[in-house]
Amino acid sequence: MALGPRCLLLLLTLHGISGKVLHAGCGQSQVSATWGRIVGGHPAQAGAWPWQSSLRRRNVHVCGGALISSQWVLTAAHCFSESLNASDYQIHLGELRITLSPRFYTVRQILLYSGRPGPPGTRGDIALVQLNTSALLSRWVLPICLPEDSATFWPGMRCWVTGWGYTQEGEPLPPPYSLQEVEVSIVDMEACRQDYNNTGGTIQSDMLCAQGPGDACQDNSGGPLVCQVDGIWLQAGVVSWGEGCGRPNRPGVYTLVPAYVNWIHLHILAARESGLAPLPLVASFFLPGLFLLLISCVLVAKCSLYRAPSSPLTSDL
Ligand SMILES: *[C@@H]1O[C@H](CO)[C@@H](O)[C@H](O)[C@H]1NC(C)=O
Ligand SMILES: *[C@@H]1O[C@H](CO)[C@@H](O)[C@H](O)[C@H]1NC(C)=O
Ligand SMILES: *[C@@H]1O[C@H](CO)[C@@H](O)[C@H](O)[C@H]1NC(C)=O
């Protein structure tokens, strides 16, 4: 195909600006940031959060997750407290509502950072799920970017959390089970430690706290906390635990993604080298041609590891 020579050219340039080229395929919402995003729990628009995944155990939604490459979903370790058997789980991608759609991915393997799920409030509440086959990327199914391990998310920074969790304490999401989005602010770690002092919960160094200006419940375990930096969405956290939802002085607690980004990269690379990952096939008729070309080239080169922009988060925002 005519793609050949152009791919070669692009691959050559990958070495110089690998971060930028690789992240062109991730963190791209199909909805502009200023449109349809309302403070407080609110149904999300199609394509706004194309990395949002639904983790099902025997076809029942149990947790959220985020697609981080064509074959991997990042979620929380405590989502697997009932079973660690990969055949019990399914992943649904590109869906706005919880449905029994027959289009889902089976799971090849589940990797927990700590080996086994711990009780709420323990360190290492993070897990990787490998799909049995590569996801078909489209306008509705795209990976989120991962931050660098040095990234910091400062207090007051506005981020978004999405999921199909309870809309309020004790109130499950009502039909039609539409994906909810809520804007939250990163909370200072010391303040969060104090908030949770004498509550039985301990804020560890691999955690991140965020509280909404609205009072939406954050019972969306495994789902992504994402922040927009220079027009690209980065995953800052994984919904982990909290006391109740939306209570004053009880911020939501997330697993801090930068603390595990090296572990994530290690496992994705290891899986690829052991030949587990088949050559992904990308089909998208909606995206601009250049974007499609870049993705194809990157995937053909078996470089489906999406990296964050190289500019550290601590700078200009
Ligand atoms: C995992 O589940 C499948 C199907 O339910 C079952 O056949 C298999 O024996 C289970 N494996 C383990 C290790 O329990
Ligand atoms: C994974 O895919 C292979 C074929 O590619 C199939 O034989 C196998 O049953 C699948 N495993 C699961 C758990 O669906
Ligand atoms: C927690 O509370 C105890 C007293 O109840 C206090 O001595 C300690 O400094 C507090 N820790 C934090 C982090 O606020």
PDB file of N, CA and C in Angstrom, residues 28-110:
ATOM      1  N   GLN A  28      -7.604  12.471  23.432  1.00  0.00           N
ATOM      2  CA  GLN A  28      -8.352  13.375  22.557  1.00  0.00           C
ATOM      3  C   GLN A  28      -9.845  13.174  22.753  1.00  0.00           C
ATOM      4  N   SER A  29     -10.460  14.110  23.448  1.00  0.00           N
ATOM      5  CA  SER A  29     -11.901  14.060  23.590  1.00  0.00           C
ATOM      6  C   SER A  29     -12.528  14.501  22.276  1.00  0.00           C
ATOM      7  N   GLN A  30     -13.682  13.910  21.950  1.00  0.00           N
ATOM      8  CA  GLN A  30     -14.374  14.283  20.721  1.00  0.00           C
ATOM      9  C   GLN A  30     -15.396  15.392  20.975  1.00  0.00           C
ATOM     10  N   VAL A  31     -15.363  15.926  22.187  1.00  0.00           N
ATOM     11  CA  VAL A  31     -16.270  17.006  22.553  1.00  0.00           C
ATOM     12  C   VAL A  31     -15.409  18.150  23.069  1.00  0.00           C
ATOM     13  N   SER A  32     -15.672  19.371  22.625  1.00  0.00           N
ATOM     14  CA  SER A  32     -14.819  20.475  23.053  1.00  0.00           C
ATOM     15  C   SER A  32     -15.011  20.733  24.543  1.00  0.00           C
ATOM     16  N   ALA A  33     -13.940  21.174  25.175  1.00  0.00           N
ATOM     17  CA  ALA A  33     -13.911  21.266  26.637  1.00  0.00           C
ATOM     18  C   ALA A  33     -14.934  22.236  27.193  1.00  0.00           C
ATOM     19  N   THR A  34     -15.366  23.197  26.390  1.00  0.00           N
ATOM     20  CA  THR A  34     -16.240  24.224  26.924  1.00  0.00           C
ATOM     21  C   THR A  34     -17.710  23.911  26.692  1.00  0.00           C
ATOM     22  N   TRP A  35     -17.988  22.829  26.028  1.00  0.00           N
ATOM     23  CA  TRP A  35     -19.359  22.552  25.656  1.00  0.00           C
ATOM     24  C   TRP A  35     -19.890  21.331  26.376  1.00  0.00           C
ATOM     25  N   GLY A  36     -20.971  21.482  27.069  1.00  0.00           N
ATOM     26  CA  GLY A  36     -21.654  20.333  27.656  1.00  0.00           C
ATOM     27  C   GLY A  36     -21.052  19.831  28.944  1.00  0.00           C
ATOM     28  N   ARG A  37     -20.067  20.516  29.493  1.00  0.00           N
ATOM     29  CA  ARG A  37     -19.466  20.074  30.740  1.00  0.00           C
ATOM     30  C   ARG A  37     -20.034  20.934  31.858  1.00  0.00           C
ATOM     31  N   ILE A  38     -20.817  20.345  32.705  1.00  0.00           N
ATOM     32  CA  ILE A  38     -21.499  21.106  33.748  1.00  0.00           C
ATOM     33  C   ILE A  38     -21.004  20.635  35.102  1.00  0.00           C
ATOM     34  N   VAL A  39     -20.785  21.574  35.989  1.00  0.00           N
ATOM     35  CA  VAL A  39     -20.323  21.237  37.341  1.00  0.00           C
ATOM     36  C   VAL A  39     -21.370  20.385  38.046  1.00  0.00           C
ATOM     37  N   GLY A  40     -20.911  19.362  38.717  1.00  0.00           N
ATOM     38  CA  GLY A  40     -21.833  18.438  39.363  1.00  0.00           C
ATOM     39  C   GLY A  40     -22.082  17.264  38.454  1.00  0.00           C
ATOM     40  N   GLY A  41     -22.641  16.196  38.998  1.00  0.00           N
ATOM     41  CA  GLY A  41     -22.913  15.011  38.206  1.00  0.00           C
ATOM     42  C   GLY A  41     -23.850  15.330  37.057  1.00  0.00           C
ATOM     43  N   HIS A  42     -23.506  14.865  35.894  1.00  0.00           N
ATOM     44  CA  HIS A  42     -24.243  15.216  34.695  1.00  0.00           C
ATOM     45  C   HIS A  42     -23.984  14.146  33.640  1.00  0.00           C
ATOM     46  N   PRO A  43     -25.001  13.773  32.842  1.00  0.00           N
ATOM     47  CA  PRO A  43     -24.745  12.771  31.794  1.00  0.00           C
ATOM     48  C   PRO A  43     -23.720  13.289  30.791  1.00  0.00           C
ATOM     49  N   ALA A  44     -22.806  12.426  30.411  1.00  0.00           N
ATOM     50  CA  ALA A  44     -21.748  12.802  29.469  1.00  0.00           C
ATOM     51  C   ALA A  44     -22.239  12.689  28.035  1.00  0.00           C
ATOM     52  N   GLN A  45     -21.596  13.443  27.162  1.00  0.00           N
ATOM     53  CA  GLN A  45     -21.922  13.358  25.741  1.00  0.00           C
ATOM     54  C   GLN A  45     -21.114  12.244  25.085  1.00  0.00           C
ATOM     55  N   ALA A  46     -21.675  11.719  24.007  1.00  0.00           N
ATOM     56  CA  ALA A  46     -20.966  10.667  23.261  1.00  0.00           C
ATOM     57  C   ALA A  46     -19.614  11.196  22.801  1.00  0.00           C
ATOM     58  N   GLY A  47     -18.586  10.422  23.002  1.00  0.00           N
ATOM     59  CA  GLY A  47     -17.255  10.791  22.534  1.00  0.00           C
ATOM     60  C   GLY A  47     -16.495  11.729  23.442  1.00  0.00           C
ATOM     61  N   ALA A  48     -17.134  12.168  24.545  1.00  0.00           N
ATOM     62  CA  ALA A  48     -16.446  13.097  25.434  1.00  0.00           C
ATOM     63  C   ALA A  48     -15.321  12.399  26.188  1.00  0.00           C
ATOM     64  N   TRP A  49     -15.525  11.145  26.539  1.00  0.00           N
ATOM     65  CA  TRP A  49     -14.543  10.392  27.335  1.00  0.00           C
ATOM     66  C   TRP A  49     -14.314   9.042  26.664  1.00  0.00           C
ATOM     67  N   PRO A  50     -13.688   9.029  25.496  1.00  0.00           N
ATOM     68  CA  PRO A  50     -13.653   7.787  24.682  1.00  0.00           C
ATOM     69  C   PRO A  50     -12.811   6.662  25.280  1.00  0.00           C
ATOM     70  N   TRP A  51     -12.090   6.951  26.374  1.00  0.00           N
ATOM     71  CA  TRP A  51     -11.286   5.908  27.044  1.00  0.00           C
ATOM     72  C   TRP A  51     -12.088   5.199  28.141  1.00  0.00           C
ATOM     73  N   GLN A  52     -13.267   5.741  28.454  1.00  0.00           N
ATOM     74  CA  GLN A  52     -14.056   5.157  29.547  1.00  0.00           C
ATOM     75  C   GLN A  52     -14.426   3.706  29.235  1.00  0.00           C
ATOM     76  N   SER A  53     -14.137   2.834  30.162  1.00  0.00           N
ATOM     77  CA  SER A  53     -14.424   1.410  29.992  1.00  0.00           C
ATOM     78  C   SER A  53     -15.328   0.933  31.111  1.00  0.00           C
ATOM     79  N   SER A  54     -16.073  -0.113  30.829  1.00  0.00           N
ATOM     80  CA  SER A  54     -16.892  -0.754  31.850  1.00  0.00           C
ATOM     81  C   SER A  54     -16.342  -2.160  32.062  1.00  0.00           C
ATOM     82  N   LEU A  55     -15.950  -2.436  33.299  1.00  0.00           N
ATOM     83  CA  LEU A  55     -15.461  -3.774  33.643  1.00  0.00           C
ATOM     84  C   LEU A  55     -16.638  -4.579  34.162  1.00  0.00           C
ATOM     85  N   ARG A  56     -16.897  -5.710  33.535  1.00  0.00           N
ATOM     86  CA  ARG A  56     -18.023  -6.560  33.948  1.00  0.00           C
ATOM     87  C   ARG A  56     -17.496  -7.871  34.521  1.00  0.00           C
ATOM     88  N   ARG A  57     -18.154  -8.306  35.584  1.00  0.00           N
ATOM     89  CA  ARG A  57     -17.887  -9.663  36.069  1.00  0.00           C
ATOM     90  C   ARG A  57     -19.126 -10.486  35.776  1.00  0.00           C
ATOM     91  N   ARG A  58     -18.966 -11.485  34.945  1.00  0.00           N
ATOM     92  CA  ARG A  58     -20.094 -12.300  34.465  1.00  0.00           C
ATOM     93  C   ARG A  58     -21.215 -11.386  33.970  1.00  0.00           C
ATOM     94  N   ASN A  59     -20.809 -10.421  33.147  1.00  0.00           N
ATOM     95  CA  ASN A  59     -21.709  -9.491  32.456  1.00  0.00           C
ATOM     96  C   ASN A  59     -22.382  -8.448  33.334  1.00  0.00           C
ATOM     97  N   VAL A  60     -22.006  -8.375  34.595  1.00  0.00           N
ATOM     98  CA  VAL A  60     -22.552  -7.334  35.466  1.00  0.00           C
ATOM     99  C   VAL A  60     -21.484  -6.270  35.674  1.00  0.00           C
ATOM    100  N   HIS A  61     -21.872  -5.009  35.459  1.00  0.00           N
ATOM    101  CA  HIS A  61     -20.927  -3.914  35.638  1.00  0.00           C
ATOM    102  C   HIS A  61     -20.435  -3.881  37.084  1.00  0.00           C
ATOM    103  N   VAL A  62     -19.096  -3.944  37.276  1.00  0.00           N
ATOM    104  CA  VAL A  62     -18.566  -3.881  38.633  1.00  0.00           C
ATOM    105  C   VAL A  62     -17.671  -2.668  38.854  1.00  0.00           C
ATOM    106  N   CYS A  63     -17.034  -2.173  37.808  1.00  0.00           N
ATOM    107  CA  CYS A  63     -16.097  -1.069  37.969  1.00  0.00           C
ATOM    108  C   CYS A  63     -15.947  -0.309  36.657  1.00  0.00           C
ATOM    109  N   GLY A  64     -15.415   0.900  36.794  1.00  0.00           N
ATOM    110  CA  GLY A  64     -14.996   1.638  35.618  1.00  0.00           C
ATOM    111  C   GLY A  64     -13.550   1.286  35.306  1.00  0.00           C
ATOM    112  N   GLY A  65     -13.055   1.859  34.224  1.00  0.00           N
ATOM    113  CA  GLY A  65     -11.669   1.651  33.831  1.00  0.00           C
ATOM    114  C   GLY A  65     -11.341   2.638  32.733  1.00  0.00           C
ATOM    115  N   ALA A  66     -10.073   2.700  32.357  1.00  0.00           N
ATOM    116  CA  ALA A  66      -9.668   3.600  31.274  1.00  0.00           C
ATOM    117  C   ALA A  66      -8.776   2.860  30.300  1.00  0.00           C
ATOM    118  N   LEU A  67      -9.104   2.967  29.021  1.00  0.00           N
ATOM    119  CA  LEU A  67      -8.277   2.376  27.973  1.00  0.00           C
ATOM    120  C   LEU A  67      -6.992   3.201  27.885  1.00  0.00           C
ATOM    121  N   ILE A  68      -5.829   2.553  28.037  1.00  0.00           N
ATOM    122  CA  ILE A  68      -4.560   3.292  27.981  1.00  0.00           C
ATOM    123  C   ILE A  68      -3.745   2.929  26.747  1.00  0.00           C
ATOM    124  N   SER A  69      -4.109   1.846  26.074  1.00  0.00           N
ATOM    125  CA  SER A  69      -3.531   1.503  24.774  1.00  0.00           C
ATOM    126  C   SER A  69      -4.543   0.593  24.112  1.00  0.00           C
ATOM    127  N   SER A  70      -4.263   0.143  22.902  1.00  0.00           N
ATOM    128  CA  SER A  70      -5.302  -0.627  22.214  1.00  0.00           C
ATOM    129  C   SER A  70      -5.604  -1.951  22.921  1.00  0.00           C
ATOM    130  N   GLN A  71      -4.722  -2.379  23.827  1.00  0.00           N
ATOM    131  CA  GLN A  71      -4.969  -3.680  24.449  1.00  0.00           C
ATOM    132  C   GLN A  71      -5.035  -3.671  25.968  1.00  0.00           C
ATOM    133  N   TRP A  72      -4.893  -2.489  26.572  1.00  0.00           N
ATOM    134  CA  TRP A  72      -4.824  -2.463  28.033  1.00  0.00           C
ATOM    135  C   TRP A  72      -5.790  -1.463  28.641  1.00  0.00           C
ATOM    136  N   VAL A  73      -6.403  -1.884  29.748  1.00  0.00           N
ATOM    137  CA  VAL A  73      -7.309  -1.025  30.505  1.00  0.00           C
ATOM    138  C   VAL A  73      -6.751  -0.894  31.923  1.00  0.00           C
ATOM    139  N   LEU A  74      -6.727   0.340  32.408  1.00  0.00           N
ATOM    140  CA  LEU A  74      -6.243   0.608  33.762  1.00  0.00           C
ATOM    141  C   LEU A  74      -7.452   0.736  34.684  1.00  0.00           C
ATOM    142  N   THR A  75      -7.401   0.026  35.814  1.00  0.00           N
ATOM    143  CA  THR A  75      -8.517   0.085  36.753  1.00  0.00           C
ATOM    144  C   THR A  75      -7.973  -0.091  38.177  1.00  0.00           C
ATOM    145  N   ALA A  76      -8.845  -0.338  39.130  1.00  0.00           N
ATOM    146  CA  ALA A  76      -8.411  -0.477  40.527  1.00  0.00           C
ATOM    147  C   ALA A  76      -8.296  -1.949  40.902  1.00  0.00           C
ATOM    148  N   ALA A  77      -7.346  -2.248  41.781  1.00  0.00           N
ATOM    149  CA  ALA A  77      -7.135  -3.640  42.188  1.00  0.00           C
ATOM    150  C   ALA A  77      -8.331  -4.181  42.971  1.00  0.00           C
ATOM    151  N   HIS A  78      -8.983  -3.309  43.757  1.00  0.00           N
ATOM    152  CA  HIS A  78     -10.064  -3.828  44.609  1.00  0.00           C
ATOM    153  C   HIS A  78     -11.289  -4.256  43.794  1.00  0.00           C
ATOM    154  N   CYS A  79     -11.284  -3.947  42.487  1.00  0.00           N
ATOM    155  CA  CYS A  79     -12.368  -4.417  41.619  1.00  0.00           C
ATOM    156  C   CYS A  79     -12.345  -5.937  41.473  1.00  0.00           C
ATOM    157  N   PHE A  80     -11.220  -6.558  41.815  1.00  0.00           N
ATOM    158  CA  PHE A  80     -11.062  -7.998  41.610  1.00  0.00           C
ATOM    159  C   PHE A  80     -11.139  -8.779  42.909  1.00  0.00           C
ATOM    160  N   SER A  81     -11.793  -8.192  43.914  1.00  0.00           N
ATOM    161  CA  SER A  81     -11.843  -8.862  45.211  1.00  0.00           C
ATOM    162  C   SER A  81     -12.680 -10.142  45.157  1.00  0.00           C
ATOM    163  N   GLU A  82     -13.602 -10.252  44.210  1.00  0.00           N
ATOM    164  CA  GLU A  82     -14.441 -11.451  44.133  1.00  0.00           C
ATOM    165  C   GLU A  82     -13.770 -12.591  43.377  1.00  0.00           C
ATOM    166  N   SER A  83     -12.927 -12.229  42.413  1.00  0.00           N
ATOM    167  CA  SER A  83     -12.309 -13.259  41.583  1.00  0.00           C
ATOM    168  C   SER A  83     -11.119 -12.665  40.850  1.00  0.00           C
ATOM    169  N   LEU A  84     -10.089 -13.494  40.671  1.00  0.00           N
ATOM    170  CA  LEU A  84      -8.932 -13.071  39.873  1.00  0.00           C
ATOM    171  C   LEU A  84      -8.868 -13.873  38.578  1.00  0.00           C
ATOM    172  N   ASN A  85      -9.935 -14.609  38.305  1.00  0.00           N
ATOM    173  CA  ASN A  85      -9.988 -15.458  37.118  1.00  0.00           C
ATOM    174  C   ASN A  85     -10.373 -14.607  35.903  1.00  0.00           C
ATOM    175  N   ALA A  86      -9.453 -14.483  34.955  1.00  0.00           N
ATOM    176  CA  ALA A  86      -9.687 -13.623  33.787  1.00  0.00           C
ATOM    177  C   ALA A  86     -10.957 -14.016  33.037  1.00  0.00           C
ATOM    178  N   SER A  87     -11.311 -15.294  33.040  1.00  0.00           N
ATOM    179  CA  SER A  87     -12.500 -15.699  32.272  1.00  0.00           C
ATOM    180  C   SER A  87     -13.794 -15.194  32.878  1.00  0.00           C
ATOM    181  N   ASP A  88     -13.727 -14.674  34.103  1.00  0.00           N
ATOM    182  CA  ASP A  88     -14.940 -14.127  34.713  1.00  0.00           C
ATOM    183  C   ASP A  88     -15.247 -12.710  34.232  1.00  0.00           C
ATOM    184  N   TYR A  89     -14.299 -12.089  33.535  1.00  0.00           N
ATOM    185  CA  TYR A  89     -14.444 -10.652  33.250  1.00  0.00           C
ATOM    186  C   TYR A  89     -14.594 -10.334  31.764  1.00  0.00           C
ATOM    187  N   GLN A  90     -15.292  -9.223  31.517  1.00  0.00           N
ATOM    188  CA  GLN A  90     -15.456  -8.688  30.173  1.00  0.00           C
ATOM    189  C   GLN A  90     -15.238  -7.175  30.241  1.00  0.00           C
ATOM    190  N   ILE A  91     -14.782  -6.611  29.140  1.00  0.00           N
ATOM    191  CA  ILE A  91     -14.595  -5.158  29.054  1.00  0.00           C
ATOM    192  C   ILE A  91     -15.481  -4.615  27.934  1.00  0.00           C
ATOM    193  N   HIS A  92     -16.267  -3.592  28.267  1.00  0.00           N
ATOM    194  CA  HIS A  92     -17.061  -2.904  27.250  1.00  0.00           C
ATOM    195  C   HIS A  92     -16.416  -1.550  26.978  1.00  0.00           C
ATOM    196  N   LEU A  93     -16.238  -1.218  25.720  1.00  0.00           N
ATOM    197  CA  LEU A  93     -15.623   0.057  25.325  1.00  0.00           C
ATOM    198  C   LEU A  93     -16.584   0.854  24.443  1.00  0.00           C
ATOM    199  N   GLY A  94     -16.438   2.169  24.467  1.00  0.00           N
ATOM    200  CA  GLY A  94     -17.197   3.026  23.559  1.00  0.00           C
ATOM    201  C   GLY A  94     -18.687   3.050  23.818  1.00  0.00           C
ATOM    202  N   GLU A  95     -19.086   2.739  25.049  1.00  0.00           N
ATOM    203  CA  GLU A  95     -20.518   2.748  25.340  1.00  0.00           C
ATOM    204  C   GLU A  95     -20.855   3.873  26.306  1.00  0.00           C
ATOM    205  N   LEU A  96     -21.935   4.552  26.016  1.00  0.00           N
ATOM    206  CA  LEU A  96     -22.356   5.663  26.858  1.00  0.00           C
ATOM    207  C   LEU A  96     -23.274   5.173  27.967  1.00  0.00           C
ATOM    208  N   ARG A  97     -23.951   4.085  27.700  1.00  0.00           N
ATOM    209  CA  ARG A  97     -24.883   3.538  28.684  1.00  0.00           C
ATOM    210  C   ARG A  97     -24.497   2.110  29.011  1.00  0.00           C
ATOM    211  N   ILE A  98     -24.867   1.692  30.229  1.00  0.00           N
ATOM    212  CA  ILE A  98     -24.662   0.298  30.619  1.00  0.00           C
ATOM    213  C   ILE A  98     -25.702  -0.539  29.881  1.00  0.00           C
ATOM    214  N   THR A  99     -25.223  -1.365  28.976  1.00  0.00           N
ATOM    215  CA  THR A  99     -26.139  -2.217  28.224  1.00  0.00           C
ATOM    216  C   THR A  99     -25.603  -3.636  28.240  1.00  0.00           C
ATOM    217  N   LEU A 100     -26.414  -4.536  27.763  1.00  0.00           N
ATOM    218  CA  LEU A 100     -25.963  -5.925  27.637  1.00  0.00           C
ATOM    219  C   LEU A 100     -25.491  -6.181  26.210  1.00  0.00           C
ATOM    220  N   SER A 101     -24.917  -5.147  25.608  1.00  0.00           N
ATOM    221  CA  SER A 101     -24.424  -5.271  24.246  1.00  0.00           C
ATOM    222  C   SER A 101     -23.522  -6.498  24.100  1.00  0.00           C
ATOM    223  N   PRO A 102     -23.713  -7.255  23.010  1.00  0.00           N
ATOM    224  CA  PRO A 102     -22.873  -8.446  22.816  1.00  0.00           C
ATOM    225  C   PRO A 102     -21.471  -8.086  22.337  1.00  0.00           C
ATOM    226  N   ARG A 103     -21.228  -6.796  22.068  1.00  0.00           N
ATOM    227  CA  ARG A 103     -19.895  -6.395  21.597  1.00  0.00           C
ATOM    228  C   ARG A 103     -19.029  -6.037  22.800  1.00  0.00           C
ATOM    229  N   PHE A 104     -18.256  -7.005  23.257  1.00  0.00           N
ATOM    230  CA  PHE A 104     -17.343  -6.730  24.361  1.00  0.00           C
ATOM    231  C   PHE A 104     -16.047  -7.494  24.128  1.00  0.00           C
ATOM    232  N   TYR A 105     -15.070  -7.200  24.946  1.00  0.00           N
ATOM    233  CA  TYR A 105     -13.780  -7.878  24.842  1.00  0.00           C
ATOM    234  C   TYR A 105     -13.629  -8.836  26.017  1.00  0.00           C
ATOM    235  N   THR A 106     -13.085  -9.994  25.739  1.00  0.00           N
ATOM    236  CA  THR A 106     -12.748 -10.906  26.825  1.00  0.00           C
ATOM    237  C   THR A 106     -11.358 -10.511  27.341  1.00  0.00           C
ATOM    238  N   VAL A 107     -11.002 -11.061  28.481  1.00  0.00           N
ATOM    239  CA  VAL A 107      -9.783 -10.638  29.168  1.00  0.00           C
ATOM    240  C   VAL A 107      -8.715 -11.722  29.074  1.00  0.00           C
ATOM    241  N   ARG A 108      -7.511 -11.325  28.679  1.00  0.00           N
ATOM    242  CA  ARG A 108      -6.409 -12.288  28.602  1.00  0.00           C
ATOM    243  C   ARG A 108      -5.730 -12.448  29.959  1.00  0.00           C
ATOM    244  N   GLN A 109      -5.441 -11.317  30.595  1.00  0.00           N
ATOM    245  CA  GLN A 109      -4.839 -11.420  31.925  1.00  0.00           C
ATOM    246  C   GLN A 109      -5.138 -10.193  32.765  1.00  0.00           C
ATOM    247  N   ILE A 110      -5.069 -10.396  34.066  1.00  0.00           N
ATOM    248  CA  ILE A 110      -5.288  -9.332  35.047  1.00  0.00           C
ATOM    249  C   ILE A 110      -4.008  -9.213  35.858  1.00  0.00           C
TER     250      ILE A 110
END
